Coordinates of C-alpha atoms in Angstrom, one line a residue:
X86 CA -23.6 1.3 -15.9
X87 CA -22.4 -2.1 -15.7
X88 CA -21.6 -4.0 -18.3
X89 CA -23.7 -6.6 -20.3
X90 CA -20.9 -9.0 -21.3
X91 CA -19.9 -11.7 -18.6
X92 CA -18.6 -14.8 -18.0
X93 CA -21.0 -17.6 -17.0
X94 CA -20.6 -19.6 -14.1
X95 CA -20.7 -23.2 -13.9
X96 CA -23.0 -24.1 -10.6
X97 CA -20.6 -26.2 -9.1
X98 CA -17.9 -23.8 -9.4
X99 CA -19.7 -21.2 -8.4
X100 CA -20.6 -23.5 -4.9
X101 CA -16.8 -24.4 -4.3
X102 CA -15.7 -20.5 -4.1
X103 CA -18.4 -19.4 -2.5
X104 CA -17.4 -21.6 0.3
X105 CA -13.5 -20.9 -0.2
X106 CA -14.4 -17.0 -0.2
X107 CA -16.7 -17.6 3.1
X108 CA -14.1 -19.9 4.7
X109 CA -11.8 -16.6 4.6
X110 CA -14.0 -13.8 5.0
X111 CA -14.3 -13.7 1.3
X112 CA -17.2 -12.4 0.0
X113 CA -19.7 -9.6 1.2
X114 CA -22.8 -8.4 -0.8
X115 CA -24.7 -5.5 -0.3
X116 CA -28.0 -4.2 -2.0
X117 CA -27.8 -6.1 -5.1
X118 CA -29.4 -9.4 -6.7
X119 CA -26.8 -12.2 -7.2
X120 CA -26.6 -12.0 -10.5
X121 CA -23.7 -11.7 -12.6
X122 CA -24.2 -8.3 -13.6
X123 CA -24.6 -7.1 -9.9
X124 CA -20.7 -8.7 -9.4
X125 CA -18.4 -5.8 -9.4
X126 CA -14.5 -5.9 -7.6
X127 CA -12.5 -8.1 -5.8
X128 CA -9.3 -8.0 -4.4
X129 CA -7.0 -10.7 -3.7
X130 CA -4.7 -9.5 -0.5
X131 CA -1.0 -9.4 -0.4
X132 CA 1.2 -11.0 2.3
X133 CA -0.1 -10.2 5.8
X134 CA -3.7 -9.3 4.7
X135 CA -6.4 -8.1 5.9
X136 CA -5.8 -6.7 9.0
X137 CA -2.1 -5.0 8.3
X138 CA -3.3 -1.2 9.1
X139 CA -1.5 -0.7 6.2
X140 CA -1.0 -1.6 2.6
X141 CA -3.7 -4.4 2.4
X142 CA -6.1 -2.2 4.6
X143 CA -6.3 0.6 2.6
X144 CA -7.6 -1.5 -0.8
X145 CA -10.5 -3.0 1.4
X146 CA -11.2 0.6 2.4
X147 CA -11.5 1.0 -2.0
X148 CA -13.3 -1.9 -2.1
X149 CA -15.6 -0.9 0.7
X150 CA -16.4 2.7 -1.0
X151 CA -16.5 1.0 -4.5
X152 CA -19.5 -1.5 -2.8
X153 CA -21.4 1.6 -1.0
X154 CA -21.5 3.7 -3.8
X155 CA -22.2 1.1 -6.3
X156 CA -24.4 -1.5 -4.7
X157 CA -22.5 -4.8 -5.9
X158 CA -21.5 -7.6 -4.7
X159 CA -17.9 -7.8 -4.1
X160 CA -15.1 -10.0 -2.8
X161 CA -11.7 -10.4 -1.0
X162 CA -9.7 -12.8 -0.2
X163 CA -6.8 -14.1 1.8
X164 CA -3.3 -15.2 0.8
X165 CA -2.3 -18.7 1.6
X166 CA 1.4 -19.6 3.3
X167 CA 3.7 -20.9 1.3
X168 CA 1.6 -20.3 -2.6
X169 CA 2.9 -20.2 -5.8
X170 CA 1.9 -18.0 -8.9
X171 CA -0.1 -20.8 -9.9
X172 CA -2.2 -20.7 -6.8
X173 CA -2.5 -17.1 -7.1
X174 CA -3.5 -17.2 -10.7
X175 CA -6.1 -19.3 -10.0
X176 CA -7.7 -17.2 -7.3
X177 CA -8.0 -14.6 -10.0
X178 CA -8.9 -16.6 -12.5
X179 CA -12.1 -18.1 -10.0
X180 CA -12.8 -14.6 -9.3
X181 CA -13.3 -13.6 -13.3
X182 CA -14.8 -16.9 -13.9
X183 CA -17.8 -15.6 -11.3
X184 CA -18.2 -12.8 -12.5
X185 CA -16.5 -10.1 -10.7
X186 CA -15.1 -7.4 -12.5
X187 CA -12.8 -5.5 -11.8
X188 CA -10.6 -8.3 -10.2
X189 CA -7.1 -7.1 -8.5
X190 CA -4.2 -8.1 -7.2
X191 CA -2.7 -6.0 -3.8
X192 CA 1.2 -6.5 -4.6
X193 CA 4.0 -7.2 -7.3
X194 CA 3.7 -10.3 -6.0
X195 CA 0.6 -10.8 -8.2
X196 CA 2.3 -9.7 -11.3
X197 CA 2.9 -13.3 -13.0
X198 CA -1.0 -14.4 -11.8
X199 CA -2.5 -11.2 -13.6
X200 CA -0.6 -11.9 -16.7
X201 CA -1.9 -15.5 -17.0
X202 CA -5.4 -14.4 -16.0
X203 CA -6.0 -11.7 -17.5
X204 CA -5.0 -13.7 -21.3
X205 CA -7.6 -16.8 -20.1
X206 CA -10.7 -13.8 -19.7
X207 CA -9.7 -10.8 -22.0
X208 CA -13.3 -9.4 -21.3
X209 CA -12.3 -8.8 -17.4
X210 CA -10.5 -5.9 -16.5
X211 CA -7.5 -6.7 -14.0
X212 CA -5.7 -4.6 -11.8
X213 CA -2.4 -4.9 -10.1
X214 CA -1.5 -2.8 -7.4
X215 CA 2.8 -1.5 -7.4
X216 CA 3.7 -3.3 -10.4
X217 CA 4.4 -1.8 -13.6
X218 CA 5.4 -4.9 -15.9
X219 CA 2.2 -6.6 -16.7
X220 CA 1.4 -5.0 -20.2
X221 CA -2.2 -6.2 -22.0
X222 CA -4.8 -4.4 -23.0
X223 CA -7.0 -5.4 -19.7
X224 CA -5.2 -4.8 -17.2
X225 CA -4.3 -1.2 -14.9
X226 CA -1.2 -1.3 -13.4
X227 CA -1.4 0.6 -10.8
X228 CA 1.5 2.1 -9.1
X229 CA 2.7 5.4 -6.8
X230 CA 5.6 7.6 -6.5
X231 CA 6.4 6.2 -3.1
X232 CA 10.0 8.1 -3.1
X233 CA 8.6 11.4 -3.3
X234 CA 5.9 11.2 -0.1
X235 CA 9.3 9.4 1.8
X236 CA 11.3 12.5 0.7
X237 CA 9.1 14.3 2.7
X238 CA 8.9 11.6 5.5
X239 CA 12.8 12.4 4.8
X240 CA 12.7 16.5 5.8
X241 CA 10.1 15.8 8.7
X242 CA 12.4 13.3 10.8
X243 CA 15.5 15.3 9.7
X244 CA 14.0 18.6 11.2
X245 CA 12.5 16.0 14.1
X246 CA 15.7 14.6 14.9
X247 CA 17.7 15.7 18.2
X248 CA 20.2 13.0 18.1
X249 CA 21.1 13.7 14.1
X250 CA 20.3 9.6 14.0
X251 CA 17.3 8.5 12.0
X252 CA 16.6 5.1 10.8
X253 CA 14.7 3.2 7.9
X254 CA 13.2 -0.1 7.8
X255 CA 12.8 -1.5 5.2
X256 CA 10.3 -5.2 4.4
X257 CA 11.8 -7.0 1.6
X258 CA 15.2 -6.1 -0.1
X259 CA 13.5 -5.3 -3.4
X260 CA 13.4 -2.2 -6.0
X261 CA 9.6 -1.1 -4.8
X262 CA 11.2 -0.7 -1.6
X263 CA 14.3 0.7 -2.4
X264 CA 12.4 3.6 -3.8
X265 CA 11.4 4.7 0.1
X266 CA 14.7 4.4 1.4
X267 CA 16.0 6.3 -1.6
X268 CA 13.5 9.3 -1.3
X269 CA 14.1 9.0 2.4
X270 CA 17.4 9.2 2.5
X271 CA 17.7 12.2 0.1
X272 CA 15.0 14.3 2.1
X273 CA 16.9 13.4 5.5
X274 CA 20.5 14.4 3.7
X275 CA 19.4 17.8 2.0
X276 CA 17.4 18.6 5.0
X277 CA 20.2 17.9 7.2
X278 CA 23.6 17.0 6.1
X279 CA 24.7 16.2 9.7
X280 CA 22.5 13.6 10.0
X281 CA 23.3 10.0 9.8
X282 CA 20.7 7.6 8.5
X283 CA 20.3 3.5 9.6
X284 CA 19.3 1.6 7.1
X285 CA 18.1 -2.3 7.3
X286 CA 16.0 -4.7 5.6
X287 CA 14.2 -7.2 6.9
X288 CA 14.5 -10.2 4.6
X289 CA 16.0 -10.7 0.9
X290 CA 12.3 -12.5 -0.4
X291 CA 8.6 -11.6 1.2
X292 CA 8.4 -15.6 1.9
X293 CA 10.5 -14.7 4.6
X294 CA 8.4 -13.0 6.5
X295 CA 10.0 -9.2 5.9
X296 CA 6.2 -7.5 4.9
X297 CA 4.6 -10.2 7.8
X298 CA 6.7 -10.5 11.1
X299 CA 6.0 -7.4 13.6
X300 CA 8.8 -9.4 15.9
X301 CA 11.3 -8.8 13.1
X302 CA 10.6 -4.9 12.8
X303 CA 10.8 -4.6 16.5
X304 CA 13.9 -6.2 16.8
X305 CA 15.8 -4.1 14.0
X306 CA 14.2 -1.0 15.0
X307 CA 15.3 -1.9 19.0
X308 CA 19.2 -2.3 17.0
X309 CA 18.5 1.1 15.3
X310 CA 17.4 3.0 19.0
X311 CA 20.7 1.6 20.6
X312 CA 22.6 3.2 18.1
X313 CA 20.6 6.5 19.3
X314 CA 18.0 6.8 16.1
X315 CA 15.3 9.0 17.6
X316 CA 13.0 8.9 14.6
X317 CA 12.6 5.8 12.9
X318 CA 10.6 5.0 9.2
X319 CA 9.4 1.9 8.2
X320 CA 8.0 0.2 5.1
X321 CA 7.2 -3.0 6.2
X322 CA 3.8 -4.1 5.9
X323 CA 2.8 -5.6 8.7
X324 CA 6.3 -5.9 10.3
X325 CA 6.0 -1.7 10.7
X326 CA 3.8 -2.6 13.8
X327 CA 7.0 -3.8 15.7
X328 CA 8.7 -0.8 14.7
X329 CA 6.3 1.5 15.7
X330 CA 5.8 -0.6 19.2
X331 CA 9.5 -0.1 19.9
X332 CA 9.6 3.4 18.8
X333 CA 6.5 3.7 21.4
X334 CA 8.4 1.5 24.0
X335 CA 11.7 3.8 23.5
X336 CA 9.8 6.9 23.9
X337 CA 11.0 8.2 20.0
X338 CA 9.0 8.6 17.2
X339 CA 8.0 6.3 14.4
X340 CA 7.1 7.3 11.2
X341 CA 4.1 5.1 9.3
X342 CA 3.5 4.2 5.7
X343 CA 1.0 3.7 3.0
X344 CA -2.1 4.4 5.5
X345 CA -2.1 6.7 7.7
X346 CA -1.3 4.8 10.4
X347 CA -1.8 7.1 13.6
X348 CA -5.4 6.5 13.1
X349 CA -5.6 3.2 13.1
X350 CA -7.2 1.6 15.7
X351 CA -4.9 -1.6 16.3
X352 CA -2.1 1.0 16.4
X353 CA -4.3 3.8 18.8
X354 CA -1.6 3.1 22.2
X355 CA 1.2 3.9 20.1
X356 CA 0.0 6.6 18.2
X357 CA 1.8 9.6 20.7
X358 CA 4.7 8.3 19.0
X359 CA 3.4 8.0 15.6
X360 CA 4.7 11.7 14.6
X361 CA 3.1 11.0 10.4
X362 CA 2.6 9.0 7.9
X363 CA 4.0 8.4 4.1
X364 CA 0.8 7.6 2.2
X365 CA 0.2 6.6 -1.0
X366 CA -3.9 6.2 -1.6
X367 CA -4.2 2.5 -2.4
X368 CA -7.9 2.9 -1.9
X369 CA -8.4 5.7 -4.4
X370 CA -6.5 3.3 -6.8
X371 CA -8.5 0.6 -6.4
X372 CA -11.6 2.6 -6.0
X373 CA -11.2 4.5 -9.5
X374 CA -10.0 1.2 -11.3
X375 CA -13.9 0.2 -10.1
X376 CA -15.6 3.3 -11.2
X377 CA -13.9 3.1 -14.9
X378 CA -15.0 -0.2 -14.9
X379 CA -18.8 0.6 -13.4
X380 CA -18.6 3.5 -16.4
X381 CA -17.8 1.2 -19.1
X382 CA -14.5 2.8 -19.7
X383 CA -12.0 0.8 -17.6
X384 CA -8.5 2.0 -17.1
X385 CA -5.8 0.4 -18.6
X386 CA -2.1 1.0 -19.1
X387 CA 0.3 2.8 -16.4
X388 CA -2.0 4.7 -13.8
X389 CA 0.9 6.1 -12.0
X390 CA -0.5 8.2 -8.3
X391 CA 1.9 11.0 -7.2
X392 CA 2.7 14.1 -5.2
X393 CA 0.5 16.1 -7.8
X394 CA -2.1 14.0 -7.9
X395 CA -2.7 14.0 -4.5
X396 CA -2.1 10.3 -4.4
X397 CA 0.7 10.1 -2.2
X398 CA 1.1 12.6 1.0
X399 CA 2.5 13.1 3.9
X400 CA -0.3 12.7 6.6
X401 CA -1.1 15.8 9.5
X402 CA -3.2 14.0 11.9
X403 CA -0.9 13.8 14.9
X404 CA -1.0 17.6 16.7
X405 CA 2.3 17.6 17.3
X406 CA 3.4 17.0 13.9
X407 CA 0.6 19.7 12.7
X408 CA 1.3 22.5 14.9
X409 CA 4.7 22.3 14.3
X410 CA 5.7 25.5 12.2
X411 CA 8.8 25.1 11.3
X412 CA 8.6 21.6 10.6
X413 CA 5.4 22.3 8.1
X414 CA 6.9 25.0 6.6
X415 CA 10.1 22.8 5.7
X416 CA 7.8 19.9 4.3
X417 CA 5.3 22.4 2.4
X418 CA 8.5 23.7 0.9
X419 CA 10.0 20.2 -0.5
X420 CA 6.6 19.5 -1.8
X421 CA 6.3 22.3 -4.0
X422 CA 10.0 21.6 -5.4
X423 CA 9.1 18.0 -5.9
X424 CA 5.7 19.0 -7.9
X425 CA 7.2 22.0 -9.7
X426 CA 10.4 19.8 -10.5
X427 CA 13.1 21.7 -8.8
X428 CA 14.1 18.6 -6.4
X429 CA 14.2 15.5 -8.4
X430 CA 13.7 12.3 -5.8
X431 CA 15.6 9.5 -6.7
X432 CA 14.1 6.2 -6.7
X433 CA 16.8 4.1 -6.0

């Protein structure tokens, strides 16, 4: 049931969002009065938004699910180029000062913005999606073992490989995403000692472009190719599309992340080449912060998604990847080591 206790909305506060939030594709209501009790999540995206087939995709696919099942209205809305924490904290802070509730935050990016906000309205519940620092009593940080699903994007390009070359992408030089290459690495090398992994990151700061340039990807993947990498993972936001174009272009395979990307449809000409993705179920995060919130018992703390939780994976979907034996067999295997704790994946 929702919850009684919200924050009134000035009127002409309420009309200056509302025609921010439309300006950007912001809000979207379904079957439910206007009220402030009918409000339920929002999301504010991460660099490259909406529209990634990635890591900013699969929270509006939680948001979606949250607003089906629970009839509210809900929101989302768009970075800006060059923002600050200030800017950001005030997108969450308009979104708790309407009404909404859950409000959340797609990226460590956010992790300074949900602080601030989430001490101005200690009756909303805040989320923050791959950060783990923001400690108060309101917020759920919610974060994913992202090195163990790579470990096993790891053994499937290392029993993949004909060239004993693989490569890794990487968006940002930063700890989240140091964690993939780690796990990547150590799948590829205990899979396959002989083979030799390429790694490269994008930028050194996301205001560089590392999560939001598919031209950059392409261009260090192209570098990885000529140096005869025949499987290729990236985790790169929105720059992963350039990857996965040149692995397409090359005629070698790419290996997605976060979503599973062979099935998105922006990505459908390349897909051949897609041979699996390293998920990690952003939308069952962001869905389940919403449901503890609709229940009246929101989650707070560390809610941490892993191999044994089902909340990261390695996806099947390409037939190729599916039907081969030996490489399931080899990827079933690590994941049972992982889960049981016989193979410890490093994070960094």
């Amino acid at each position: 049931m929702r919850r009684v206790s919200r924050i009134a909305v000035a009127g002409a506060a309420t009309a200056s969002l509302a025609l921010a939030l439309s300006a950007c594709g912001g809000t979207s209501t379904e079957g439910g009065s206007s009220s402030d009790s009918d409000k339920g999540l929002a999301i504010a995206y991460d660099v490259g938004g909406k529209g990634d087939q990635s890591f900013n995709d699969a929270a509006y696919a939680g948001l979606e699910q949250a607003k089906k099942e629970f009839g509210y209205e809900t929101a989302d809305i768009e970075p800006t180029e060059g923002e600050t924490d200030a800017d950001k904290q005030q997108r969450l802070e308009s979104l708790a000062k309407q009404g909404y509730n859950p409000v959340v935050g797609v990226g460590y990016a956010y992790a300074a913005a949900v602080k601030g906000a989430a001490e101005k309205y200690p009756d909303t519940t805040f989320g923050i999606v791959d950060d783990s620092t923001v400690q108060s009593k309101n917020v759920a940080d919610l974060v994913f073992s992202e090195e163990e699903a790579s470990y096993l994007a790891g053994v499937a390009a290392a029993k993949s490989t004909k060239t004993n070359v693989v490569g890794f992408v990487g968006g940002v030089d930063i700890p989240l995403i140091h964690k993939f290459q780690a796990g990547f690495e150590q799948g590829v090398k205990d899979t396959n000692p002989k083979a030799k992994v390429l790694s490269q990151y994008l930028t050194q700061t996301a205001e560089e472009g590392g999560f939001s340039s598919p031209d950059k990807g392409k261009t260090a993947a192209e570098g990885q190719i000529e140096k005869k990498a025949d499987v290729v993972y990236a985790a790169a936001g929105l720059s992963g599309q350039g990857v996965i174009e040149a692995a397409a272009a090359n005629k070698v395979w790419a290996i997605g992340v976060d979503s599973d990307q062979y099935k998105q449809e922006a990505l459908a000409k390349y897909k051949d080449f897609i041979l699996t993705s390293a998920m990690k179920d952003v939308a069952k995060a962001v869905y389940n912060l919403a449901k503890s919130v609709e229940d009246g018992k929101p989650q707070t703390g560390i809610v941490r998604g892993d191999l044994k939780s089902g909340e990261v994976s390695l996806s099947n979907s390409n037939p190729k990847f599916a039907g081969d034996a030996d490489v399931q067999k080899a990827v079933e295997t690590a994941k049972e080591k992982i889960i049981s704790g016989d193979i410890k994946v490093k994070s960094s």
